Tab-separated table of C-alpha atoms in Angstrom:
chain	number	residue	atom	x	y	z
A	1	MET	CA	-34.404	90.265	-158.235
A	2	ILE	CA	-32.016	92.828	-156.864
A	3	ILE	CA	-31.592	93.021	-153.108
A	4	ASP	CA	-31.491	96.603	-151.842
A	5	THR	CA	-32.266	98.319	-148.562
A	6	ALA	CA	-36.014	98.445	-149.315
A	7	THR	CA	-36.295	94.687	-149.897
A	8	VAL	CA	-38.241	92.653	-147.342
A	9	PRO	CA	-36.415	89.312	-147.352
A	10	ARG	CA	-37.656	86.022	-145.997
A	11	LEU	CA	-36.439	82.441	-146.100
A	12	ALA	CA	-37.752	80.405	-149.044
A	13	PRO	CA	-39.986	77.388	-148.331
A	14	GLY	CA	-37.973	74.443	-147.056
A	15	CYS	CA	-35.176	76.655	-145.695
A	16	ARG	CA	-34.788	77.153	-141.949
A	17	LEU	CA	-32.194	77.567	-139.245
A	18	GLY	CA	-31.350	74.456	-137.254
A	19	SER	CA	-33.019	74.050	-133.885
A	20	ALA	CA	-31.419	70.970	-132.323
A	21	PRO	CA	-28.479	71.413	-129.923
A	22	GLY	CA	-25.307	71.950	-131.938
A	23	GLN	CA	-27.243	72.816	-135.097
A	24	GLU	CA	-27.987	76.447	-134.315
A	25	ASP	CA	-25.487	77.699	-136.900
A	26	MET	CA	-26.811	75.462	-139.662
A	27	LEU	CA	-29.112	76.849	-142.309
A	28	LEU	CA	-30.969	73.734	-143.452
A	29	VAL	CA	-32.032	73.695	-147.098
A	30	PRO	CA	-33.089	70.916	-149.482
A	31	GLU	CA	-30.199	68.432	-149.794
A	32	ALA	CA	-27.693	70.688	-148.030
A	33	ALA	CA	-26.785	72.623	-144.901
A	34	LEU	CA	-25.010	75.982	-144.987
A	35	ARG	CA	-22.985	77.052	-141.963
A	36	MET	CA	-23.983	80.543	-140.830
A	37	LYS	CA	-21.406	81.876	-138.415
A	38	GLY	CA	-21.951	84.760	-135.963
A	39	PRO	CA	-23.197	87.831	-137.864
A	40	ALA	CA	-24.419	85.711	-140.825
A	41	ARG	CA	-26.791	83.879	-138.533
A	42	MET	CA	-27.940	87.163	-136.999
A	43	ILE	CA	-28.785	88.440	-140.477
A	44	VAL	CA	-30.607	85.297	-141.579
A	45	GLU	CA	-32.682	85.008	-138.416
A	46	ARG	CA	-33.963	88.529	-139.069
A	47	CYS	CA	-35.228	87.635	-142.552
A	48	ASP	CA	-38.768	87.198	-141.262
A	49	GLY	CA	-40.830	88.747	-144.039
A	50	GLN	CA	-41.441	91.812	-141.821
A	51	ARG	CA	-38.142	93.661	-141.571
A	52	THR	CA	-36.610	95.468	-144.543
A	53	VAL	CA	-32.930	95.102	-145.330
A	54	ALA	CA	-32.544	98.626	-143.927
A	55	ASP	CA	-34.097	97.487	-140.614
A	56	ILE	CA	-31.703	94.552	-140.463
A	57	VAL	CA	-28.721	96.800	-141.188
A	58	ASP	CA	-29.820	99.197	-138.414
A	59	GLU	CA	-30.108	96.381	-135.904
A	60	LEU	CA	-26.660	95.067	-136.800
A	61	ARG	CA	-25.181	98.551	-136.424
A	62	GLY	CA	-26.653	98.570	-132.917
A	63	LEU	CA	-25.063	95.205	-132.169
A	64	PHE	CA	-21.671	96.104	-133.669
A	65	PRO	CA	-21.228	99.807	-132.848
A	66	SER	CA	-17.481	99.762	-133.468
A	67	GLU	CA	-17.829	98.390	-137.014
A	68	ASP	CA	-17.884	100.692	-140.036
A	69	ALA	CA	-21.585	101.461	-140.758
A	70	ALA	CA	-21.232	101.474	-144.555
A	71	ARG	CA	-19.412	98.160	-144.467
A	72	ILE	CA	-22.225	96.529	-142.487
A	73	GLU	CA	-24.709	97.498	-145.185
A	74	THR	CA	-22.436	96.206	-147.952
A	75	GLU	CA	-21.997	92.883	-146.186
A	76	VAL	CA	-25.676	92.379	-145.408
A	77	VAL	CA	-26.622	93.057	-149.036
A	78	ALA	CA	-23.809	90.805	-150.293
A	79	LEU	CA	-24.843	87.879	-148.058
A	80	LEU	CA	-28.533	88.155	-148.960
A	81	THR	CA	-27.722	88.472	-152.661
A	82	ARG	CA	-25.627	85.308	-152.460
A	83	LEU	CA	-28.375	83.436	-150.604
A	84	HIS	CA	-30.954	84.661	-153.098
A	85	GLY	CA	-28.849	83.249	-155.935
A	86	ARG	CA	-28.815	79.946	-154.032
A	87	GLY	CA	-32.627	80.018	-153.818
A	88	VAL	CA	-32.608	80.371	-150.030
A	89	ILE	CA	-33.855	83.974	-149.676
A	90	GLN	CA	-36.866	85.429	-151.439
A	91	ARG	CA	-38.839	88.677	-151.383
A	92	ALA	CA	-41.768	88.581	-148.969
B	1	MET	CA	-10.191	60.638	-137.931
B	2	LYS	CA	-13.725	61.026	-136.652
B	3	TYR	CA	-16.592	61.465	-139.080
B	4	THR	CA	-19.975	63.002	-138.372
B	5	PRO	CA	-22.975	61.502	-140.143
B	6	ARG	CA	-25.085	64.147	-141.846
B	7	ALA	CA	-27.941	62.322	-143.533
B	8	LEU	CA	-30.193	59.438	-142.603
B	9	ILE	CA	-31.967	57.562	-145.352
B	10	ALA	CA	-34.968	55.891	-143.738
B	11	GLU	CA	-36.394	53.169	-145.958
B	12	ILE	CA	-39.562	52.867	-143.938
B	13	THR	CA	-41.109	50.233	-146.208
B	14	HIS	CA	-40.177	48.299	-149.319
B	15	ARG	CA	-43.805	48.121	-150.447
B	16	CYS	CA	-44.385	50.120	-153.594
B	17	PRO	CA	-47.204	50.472	-156.138
B	18	LEU	CA	-44.644	51.145	-158.877
B	19	HIS	CA	-42.433	48.536	-160.539
B	20	CYS	CA	-39.746	50.717	-162.074
B	21	VAL	CA	-37.413	48.889	-164.388
B	22	TYR	CA	-34.469	50.550	-162.583
B	23	CYS	CA	-35.656	50.125	-158.984
B	24	SER	CA	-32.768	50.815	-156.599
B	25	ASN	CA	-34.080	48.674	-153.758
B	26	PRO	CA	-32.158	45.478	-153.047
B	27	LEU	CA	-33.127	42.323	-154.904
B	28	GLU	CA	-34.258	40.765	-151.669
B	29	MET	CA	-36.726	43.135	-150.077
B	30	GLN	CA	-37.944	43.264	-146.490
B	31	ARG	CA	-41.504	42.057	-146.062
B	32	ARG	CA	-44.338	44.019	-144.502
B	33	ALA	CA	-44.409	41.711	-141.492
B	34	ASP	CA	-40.776	42.606	-140.735
B	35	GLU	CA	-41.268	46.382	-140.879
B	36	MET	CA	-40.308	48.257	-137.723
B	37	PRO	CA	-43.115	49.970	-135.828
B	38	ALA	CA	-43.173	53.772	-135.518
B	39	ALA	CA	-41.824	53.701	-131.951
B	40	ASP	CA	-38.549	52.144	-133.179
B	41	TRP	CA	-38.165	54.746	-135.906
B	42	ILE	CA	-38.840	57.540	-133.442
B	43	SER	CA	-36.024	56.291	-131.206
B	44	ILE	CA	-33.746	56.173	-134.256
B	45	PHE	CA	-34.559	59.796	-135.153
B	46	GLU	CA	-33.698	60.960	-131.638
B	47	GLN	CA	-30.386	59.088	-131.715
B	48	ALA	CA	-29.662	60.390	-135.210
B	49	ALA	CA	-30.055	64.033	-134.205
B	50	ALA	CA	-27.800	63.458	-131.191
B	51	LEU	CA	-25.126	62.007	-133.516
B	52	GLY	CA	-25.160	65.171	-135.637
B	53	ILE	CA	-27.425	64.032	-138.458
B	54	LEU	CA	-29.217	66.990	-140.074
B	55	HIS	CA	-31.335	65.563	-142.886
B	56	LEU	CA	-33.886	62.782	-142.725
B	57	HIS	CA	-34.896	61.320	-146.077
B	58	LEU	CA	-38.093	59.326	-145.769
B	59	THR	CA	-38.165	56.869	-148.593
B	60	GLY	CA	-38.996	53.289	-149.510
B	61	GLY	CA	-40.468	51.630	-151.476
B	62	GLU	CA	-43.216	54.156	-151.291
B	63	PRO	CA	-43.191	55.856	-147.876
B	64	LEU	CA	-46.849	56.855	-148.266
B	65	ALA	CA	-47.702	53.153	-148.052
B	66	ARG	CA	-47.222	53.486	-144.284
B	67	ARG	CA	-50.311	54.796	-142.539
B	68	ASP	CA	-48.222	56.146	-139.653
B	69	LEU	CA	-46.105	58.378	-141.906
B	70	VAL	CA	-47.426	61.579	-140.343
B	71	GLU	CA	-46.354	60.319	-136.922
B	72	LEU	CA	-42.847	59.729	-138.272
B	73	VAL	CA	-42.688	63.206	-139.820
B	74	ARG	CA	-43.819	64.794	-136.569
B	75	ALA	CA	-41.194	62.845	-134.611
B	76	GLY	CA	-38.446	63.770	-137.083
B	77	ARG	CA	-39.258	67.435	-136.664
B	78	ALA	CA	-39.443	67.129	-132.878
B	79	SER	CA	-35.924	65.644	-132.917
B	80	GLY	CA	-34.654	68.635	-134.905
B	81	LEU	CA	-34.187	66.791	-138.199
B	82	TYR	CA	-34.939	68.330	-141.582
B	83	SER	CA	-37.351	65.996	-143.292
B	84	ASN	CA	-37.631	65.206	-146.958
B	85	LEU	CA	-40.276	62.893	-148.414
B	86	ILE	CA	-39.025	60.977	-151.449
B	87	THR	CA	-42.166	59.774	-153.159
B	88	SER	CA	-43.885	58.567	-156.297
B	89	GLY	CA	-46.954	60.436	-155.080
B	90	VAL	CA	-49.165	57.349	-155.093
B	91	GLY	CA	-51.192	57.606	-151.894
B	92	LEU	CA	-51.035	61.399	-151.643
B	93	ASP	CA	-53.922	63.855	-151.839
B	94	GLU	CA	-54.521	67.412	-150.667
B	95	ALA	CA	-55.690	66.472	-147.187
B	96	ARG	CA	-52.767	64.113	-146.535
B	97	LEU	CA	-50.245	66.632	-147.837
B	98	ASP	CA	-51.656	69.338	-145.556
B	99	THR	CA	-51.371	66.979	-142.597
B	100	LEU	CA	-47.745	66.185	-143.449
B	101	ILE	CA	-46.846	69.868	-143.839
B	102	GLU	CA	-48.556	70.693	-140.572
B	103	ALA	CA	-46.516	67.902	-138.927
B	104	GLY	CA	-43.309	69.612	-140.071
B	105	LEU	CA	-42.396	68.157	-143.455
B	106	ASP	CA	-39.787	70.485	-144.994
B	107	HIS	CA	-39.320	69.202	-148.511
B	108	ILE	CA	-41.027	66.907	-150.966
B	109	GLN	CA	-39.310	65.166	-153.859
B	110	LEU	CA	-41.766	63.886	-156.441
B	111	SER	CA	-40.514	61.391	-159.000
B	112	PHE	CA	-41.451	61.343	-162.661
B	113	GLN	CA	-40.400	58.603	-165.059
B	114	ASP	CA	-40.759	60.701	-168.229
B	115	VAL	CA	-42.756	63.593	-169.683
B	116	ALA	CA	-44.467	61.351	-172.230
B	117	GLU	CA	-47.319	59.582	-170.461
B	118	GLY	CA	-47.221	56.243	-172.273
B	119	GLU	CA	-43.502	55.825	-171.727
B	120	ALA	CA	-43.653	57.090	-168.139
B	121	ASN	CA	-46.193	54.404	-167.289
B	122	GLU	CA	-44.199	51.797	-169.186
B	123	PHE	CA	-41.000	52.506	-167.195
B	124	ALA	CA	-42.946	52.634	-163.905
B	125	GLY	CA	-44.846	49.439	-164.651
B	126	ALA	CA	-47.939	51.336	-163.410
B	127	ARG	CA	-50.385	53.999	-164.595
B	128	SER	CA	-49.153	56.759	-162.343
B	129	HIS	CA	-48.172	59.662	-164.616
B	130	ALA	CA	-51.527	61.480	-164.720
B	131	LEU	CA	-51.761	61.372	-160.934
B	132	LYS	CA	-48.255	62.842	-160.613
B	133	LEU	CA	-49.232	65.781	-162.831
B	134	ARG	CA	-52.210	66.532	-160.580
B	135	LEU	CA	-50.033	66.251	-157.480
B	136	ALA	CA	-47.504	68.738	-158.850
B	137	GLU	CA	-50.346	71.291	-159.006
B	138	ILE	CA	-51.354	70.508	-155.435
B	139	ILE	CA	-47.784	70.785	-154.138
B	140	ARG	CA	-47.003	74.081	-155.895
B	141	ALA	CA	-50.032	75.713	-154.235
B	142	ARG	CA	-48.497	75.096	-150.794
B	143	ARG	CA	-45.542	76.558	-148.930
B	144	ILE	CA	-43.150	73.621	-149.028
B	145	ALA	CA	-39.859	73.052	-150.832
B	146	PHE	CA	-40.521	71.069	-154.003
B	147	THR	CA	-38.087	69.023	-156.076
B	148	ILE	CA	-38.912	67.083	-159.211
B	149	ASN	CA	-36.747	64.037	-159.825
B	150	ILE	CA	-36.614	62.374	-163.213
B	151	VAL	CA	-34.556	59.248	-163.728
B	152	VAL	CA	-33.059	59.221	-167.218
B	153	HIS	CA	-31.714	56.476	-169.455
B	154	ARG	CA	-31.385	55.520	-173.081
B	155	ARG	CA	-35.126	55.357	-173.758
B	156	ASN	CA	-36.022	58.848	-172.449
B	157	LEU	CA	-32.833	60.923	-172.524
B	158	ASP	CA	-33.761	62.370	-175.924
B	159	ARG	CA	-36.718	64.129	-174.257
B	160	LEU	CA	-34.462	66.034	-171.846
B	161	GLU	CA	-35.421	69.473	-173.179
B	162	GLU	CA	-39.124	68.718	-172.673
B	163	MET	CA	-38.358	67.479	-169.151
B	164	ILE	CA	-36.630	70.735	-168.282
B	165	ALA	CA	-39.469	72.789	-169.824
B	166	PHE	CA	-41.967	70.791	-167.776
B	167	ALA	CA	-40.052	71.392	-164.544
B	168	GLU	CA	-39.776	75.106	-165.329
B	169	GLN	CA	-43.528	75.579	-165.339
B	170	SER	CA	-44.264	73.067	-162.555
B	171	GLY	CA	-43.560	75.370	-159.627
B	172	ALA	CA	-40.665	73.223	-158.394
B	173	GLN	CA	-37.541	74.949	-157.087
B	174	ARG	CA	-35.234	72.071	-157.951
B	175	LEU	CA	-34.957	69.553	-160.741
B	176	GLU	CA	-32.836	66.449	-160.378
B	177	ILE	CA	-31.988	64.698	-163.600
B	178	ALA	CA	-30.510	61.435	-162.438
B	179	ASN	CA	-29.071	58.866	-164.775
B	180	VAL	CA	-29.781	55.334	-163.669
B	181	GLN	CA	-27.102	53.872	-161.431
B	182	TYR	CA	-26.511	50.197	-162.051
B	183	TYR	CA	-27.401	48.502	-158.791
B	184	GLY	CA	-30.438	46.562	-157.616
B	185	TRP	CA	-32.970	45.927	-160.308
B	186	ALA	CA	-31.338	48.418	-162.677
B	187	LEU	CA	-28.380	46.105	-163.201
B	188	ARG	CA	-30.782	43.489	-164.594
B	189	ASN	CA	-31.937	45.977	-167.249
B	190	ARG	CA	-28.586	47.646	-167.784
B	191	ASP	CA	-28.198	46.866	-171.446
B	192	ALA	CA	-31.579	48.430	-172.206
B	193	LEU	CA	-30.979	51.451	-169.974
B	194	LEU	CA	-27.450	52.655	-170.625
B	195	PRO	CA	-27.451	55.719	-172.909
B	196	THR	CA	-25.114	55.868	-175.876
B	197	ARG	CA	-22.036	58.081	-175.753
B	198	ASP	CA	-23.637	60.423	-178.260
B	199	GLN	CA	-26.855	60.765	-176.238
B	200	LEU	CA	-24.854	61.481	-173.145
B	201	ARG	CA	-22.763	64.191	-174.817
B	202	ARG	CA	-25.860	65.993	-176.088
B	203	SER	CA	-27.570	65.747	-172.711
B	204	VAL	CA	-24.622	67.360	-170.958
B	205	GLU	CA	-24.713	70.282	-173.430
B	206	ILE	CA	-28.447	70.751	-172.858
B	207	LEU	CA	-28.091	70.575	-169.101
B	208	GLU	CA	-25.235	73.047	-168.948
B	209	ALA	CA	-27.067	75.580	-171.110
B	210	ALA	CA	-30.249	75.171	-169.036
B	211	ARG	CA	-28.385	75.557	-165.775
B	212	GLU	CA	-26.995	78.882	-166.973
B	213	ARG	CA	-30.364	80.101	-168.302
B	214	LEU	CA	-32.360	79.073	-165.209
B	215	GLN	CA	-29.995	80.393	-162.570
B	216	GLY	CA	-31.899	81.838	-159.608
B	217	ARG	CA	-35.202	80.319	-160.828
B	218	LEU	CA	-34.773	76.553	-160.979
B	219	ARG	CA	-31.869	74.729	-159.421
B	220	LEU	CA	-30.671	71.982	-161.686
B	221	GLU	CA	-28.771	68.968	-160.369
B	222	PHE	CA	-27.624	66.104	-162.483
B	223	VAL	CA	-26.158	62.697	-161.942
B	224	LEU	CA	-24.129	61.299	-164.838
B	225	PRO	CA	-23.817	57.596	-165.585
B	226	ASP	CA	-20.458	56.729	-164.076
B	227	TYR	CA	-19.768	54.055	-166.696
B	228	TYR	CA	-18.773	56.924	-169.002
B	229	ALA	CA	-16.677	58.766	-166.452
B	230	LYS	CA	-12.906	58.813	-166.540
B	231	TYR	CA	-12.644	58.480	-162.764
B	232	PRO	CA	-15.126	56.964	-160.300
B	233	LYS	CA	-17.744	58.886	-158.375
B	234	PRO	CA	-16.972	59.674	-154.721
B	235	CYS	CA	-19.651	57.178	-153.770
B	236	MET	CA	-21.619	58.332	-150.680
B	237	ASN	CA	-18.730	60.798	-150.187
B	238	GLY	CA	-16.831	57.871	-148.788
B	239	TRP	CA	-17.948	54.722	-147.002
B	240	GLY	CA	-19.269	55.532	-143.526
B	241	ARG	CA	-18.310	59.203	-143.713
B	242	GLN	CA	-21.592	61.100	-144.043
B	243	LEU	CA	-24.506	58.794	-144.543
B	244	MET	CA	-26.447	56.053	-142.843
B	245	LEU	CA	-29.257	54.040	-144.382
B	246	ILE	CA	-31.718	52.023	-142.347
B	247	ASP	CA	-33.912	49.448	-144.056
B	248	PRO	CA	-37.533	48.647	-143.153
B	249	ALA	CA	-36.493	45.916	-140.712
B	250	GLY	CA	-33.995	48.174	-138.922
B	251	ARG	CA	-30.729	47.015	-140.488
B	252	ALA	CA	-28.200	49.848	-140.760
B	253	MET	CA	-26.056	50.124	-143.897
B	254	PRO	CA	-23.593	52.613	-145.328
B	255	CYS	CA	-25.520	52.821	-148.642
B	256	HIS	CA	-28.434	51.405	-150.646
B	257	ALA	CA	-26.510	48.601	-152.272
B	258	ALA	CA	-24.123	47.386	-149.561
B	259	GLY	CA	-26.218	44.258	-149.018
B	260	VAL	CA	-24.708	42.755	-152.167
B	261	ILE	CA	-21.248	42.505	-150.614
B	262	PRO	CA	-20.728	38.972	-149.267
B	263	GLY	CA	-19.742	38.554	-145.661
B	264	MET	CA	-21.087	41.914	-144.521
B	265	VAL	CA	-23.089	41.725	-141.299
B	266	PHE	CA	-25.375	44.715	-140.963
B	267	PRO	CA	-26.080	45.717	-137.381
B	268	SER	CA	-29.675	45.982	-136.224
B	269	THR	CA	-30.856	49.278	-134.789
B	270	ARG	CA	-33.180	47.220	-132.631
B	271	GLU	CA	-30.185	45.677	-130.883
B	272	GLN	CA	-27.434	48.297	-131.048
B	273	SER	CA	-27.247	52.049	-130.541
B	274	LEU	CA	-26.812	54.266	-133.602
B	275	ARG	CA	-23.622	55.635	-132.060
B	276	TRP	CA	-22.030	52.196	-131.758
B	277	ILE	CA	-23.167	51.320	-135.271
B	278	TRP	CA	-21.671	54.510	-136.689
B	279	GLU	CA	-18.465	54.574	-134.708
B	280	GLU	CA	-17.556	50.932	-134.188
B	281	SER	CA	-19.565	48.409	-136.131
B	282	PRO	CA	-17.536	46.313	-138.583
B	283	ALA	CA	-20.011	47.189	-141.364
B	284	PHE	CA	-19.405	50.936	-141.087
B	285	THR	CA	-15.660	50.746	-140.512
B	286	ARG	CA	-14.968	48.097	-143.160
B	287	PHE	CA	-14.050	50.527	-145.979
B	288	ARG	CA	-13.712	53.736	-143.996
B	289	GLY	CA	-10.461	55.584	-144.529
B	290	GLU	CA	-7.682	54.219	-146.754
B	291	ASP	CA	-6.323	51.098	-145.086
B	292	TRP	CA	-8.394	48.743	-147.249
B	293	MET	CA	-7.218	50.288	-150.510
B	294	PRO	CA	-5.350	48.276	-153.130
B	295	GLU	CA	-3.113	49.728	-155.796
B	296	PRO	CA	-3.529	51.819	-157.881
B	297	CYS	CA	-5.796	53.640	-155.358
B	298	ARG	CA	-3.374	53.462	-152.422
B	299	SER	CA	-0.782	55.688	-154.080
B	300	CYS	CA	-3.192	57.682	-156.266
B	301	ASP	CA	-3.469	61.461	-155.861
B	302	ARG	CA	-7.219	61.224	-156.315
B	303	ARG	CA	-7.862	58.863	-153.381
B	304	GLU	CA	-8.977	61.750	-151.141
B	305	ARG	CA	-11.434	62.901	-153.812
B	306	ASP	CA	-13.139	59.716	-154.938
B	307	PHE	CA	-12.201	57.260	-152.136
B	308	GLY	CA	-11.532	54.515	-154.657
B	309	GLY	CA	-15.089	54.753	-156.021
B	310	CYS	CA	-17.922	52.433	-155.156
B	311	ARG	CA	-17.356	49.195	-153.215
B	312	CYS	CA	-20.658	47.704	-154.308
B	313	GLN	CA	-19.963	48.386	-157.965
B	314	ALA	CA	-16.488	46.916	-157.569
B	315	PHE	CA	-18.055	43.727	-156.250
B	316	LEU	CA	-20.881	43.608	-158.801
B	317	LEU	CA	-18.502	43.979	-161.737
B	318	THR	CA	-15.402	42.127	-160.543
B	319	GLY	CA	-16.548	39.853	-157.721
B	320	ASP	CA	-14.107	41.625	-155.367
B	321	ALA	CA	-15.404	44.426	-153.125
B	322	THR	CA	-11.862	45.650	-152.412
B	323	ALA	CA	-10.991	46.173	-156.071
B	324	THR	CA	-10.600	49.637	-157.593
B	325	ASP	CA	-13.987	50.672	-158.993
B	326	PRO	CA	-13.797	49.378	-162.587
B	327	VAL	CA	-15.241	52.593	-164.051
B	328	CYS	CA	-11.858	54.170	-163.287
B	329	ILE	CA	-9.612	54.215	-166.348
B	330	LEU	CA	-6.741	53.249	-164.034
B	331	ALA	CA	-8.527	50.177	-162.670
B	332	PRO	CA	-7.051	46.797	-163.633
B	333	ALA	CA	-10.615	45.584	-164.372
B	334	HIS	CA	-11.625	48.603	-166.470
B	335	GLY	CA	-12.063	46.327	-169.487
B	336	VAL	CA	-15.339	45.020	-168.017
B	337	VAL	CA	-16.880	48.470	-168.354
B	338	GLU	CA	-15.419	49.027	-171.829
B	339	GLU	CA	-17.042	45.798	-172.939
B	340	VAL	CA	-20.482	46.897	-171.721
B	341	LEU	CA	-20.136	50.266	-173.447
B	342	GLN	CA	-19.157	48.642	-176.731
B	343	ARG	CA	-22.197	46.412	-176.536
B	344	VAL	CA	-24.429	49.466	-175.986
B	345	GLU	CA	-23.039	51.219	-179.060
B	346	SER	CA	-23.550	48.185	-181.275
B	347	ALA	CA	-26.931	47.065	-179.882
B	348	ALA	CA	-29.273	46.709	-182.834
B	349	ALA	CA	-32.353	45.477	-181.020
B	350	ASP	CA	-33.816	46.542	-177.724
B	351	PRO	CA	-33.481	43.650	-175.265
B	352	GLY	CA	-36.820	44.517	-173.576
B	353	TRP	CA	-37.551	44.978	-169.890
B	354	ILE	CA	-37.428	42.579	-167.015
B	355	TYR	CA	-40.120	43.752	-164.560
B	356	ARG	CA	-39.792	43.257	-160.866
B	357	VAL	CA	-42.604	41.336	-159.213
B	358	ASP	CA	-43.391	42.859	-155.844
B	359	THR	CA	-43.103	40.335	-153.053
B	360	ALA	CA	-42.975	42.743	-150.109
């Protein structure tokens, strides 16, 4: 699967962001936890099976208006591609 | 140096309908009458989350043997823990699985003993294989993370390709191929279980090719038999660094096997807080860090990578828990391991199994 701006990503079964105090940046997956800092967490929490990658990119551009718009898209796609390879993100 | 525990292994019961010839539970098991009630476990889960623990592994014995399992799963989730059920499947059906998922179970790890039914039942000491196949179908139809675990050894390692093919079509996202580790009951059957060097070499080739081919579809993890390794495994990622195990009666230990080490006093979670146990108890600090290390570990460049190997294995094979793990080629006692391996290569007849009789 290739992740592009039309993809509707969601977290795979058994993958979720931490909820306990101090765990908010942890993406909990079977047998591991991946630390999702700042923007990475913002991206992952928007992978709800409703938004497209394009929607997520737009929202991040709104949150980081001084960042280069093209770079935001590149980074969102790169992160989701990496997480897909790890089995954490799937297509809704 | 302060360490944060990350995983809690909750052995909620030692009762089990299987009698695997490589059972990892201690030789002396906790009895049903000594099992902690749910309320004690729930307090442990709350303390665990506050200490920084992320993953809760509900295991046994067979965790499904406890009727209050769903209550434990619900409490784990309420505390913020990620819960994984490590099970043989015996005691599970569609309705119970739905209840567990609804209560917040994140991940289920279903064990298989083989892909060949006769052998699977032989190694398990129970007719459980057909049930496991049905359960895999039930699990795949639900939205829950699914891992298949197959313990491998000399008598089934030659069916590795069939095992991988089975996992591929099972709907699981992960496959763990775990060579037997020689503790608990497995040590009793070691000479019948240890694969030959040739078997091991072929299995590594198969696994590496499969890992490449299945990338993005099935995550493949494997545990090698450390007797064949050049250097020891970083057992538990270091004593008292990441993991806490609590047995059915509430005794806290740094690993599954630590009970074999003489003189260790394991603190009770019914008497002490998890924080004290983790940070200060003699059991958890005994081999933490490097102060306990003998030579050649003390001056070895690898000491930060493998922590001197496994303390329990050191004791089981040398009688001294502070010795360098004898699987290490640099260990003074490495000859003990060499001797076992030579015996495996020259073994003409199969010694047969010693089955464990369940007394829990």
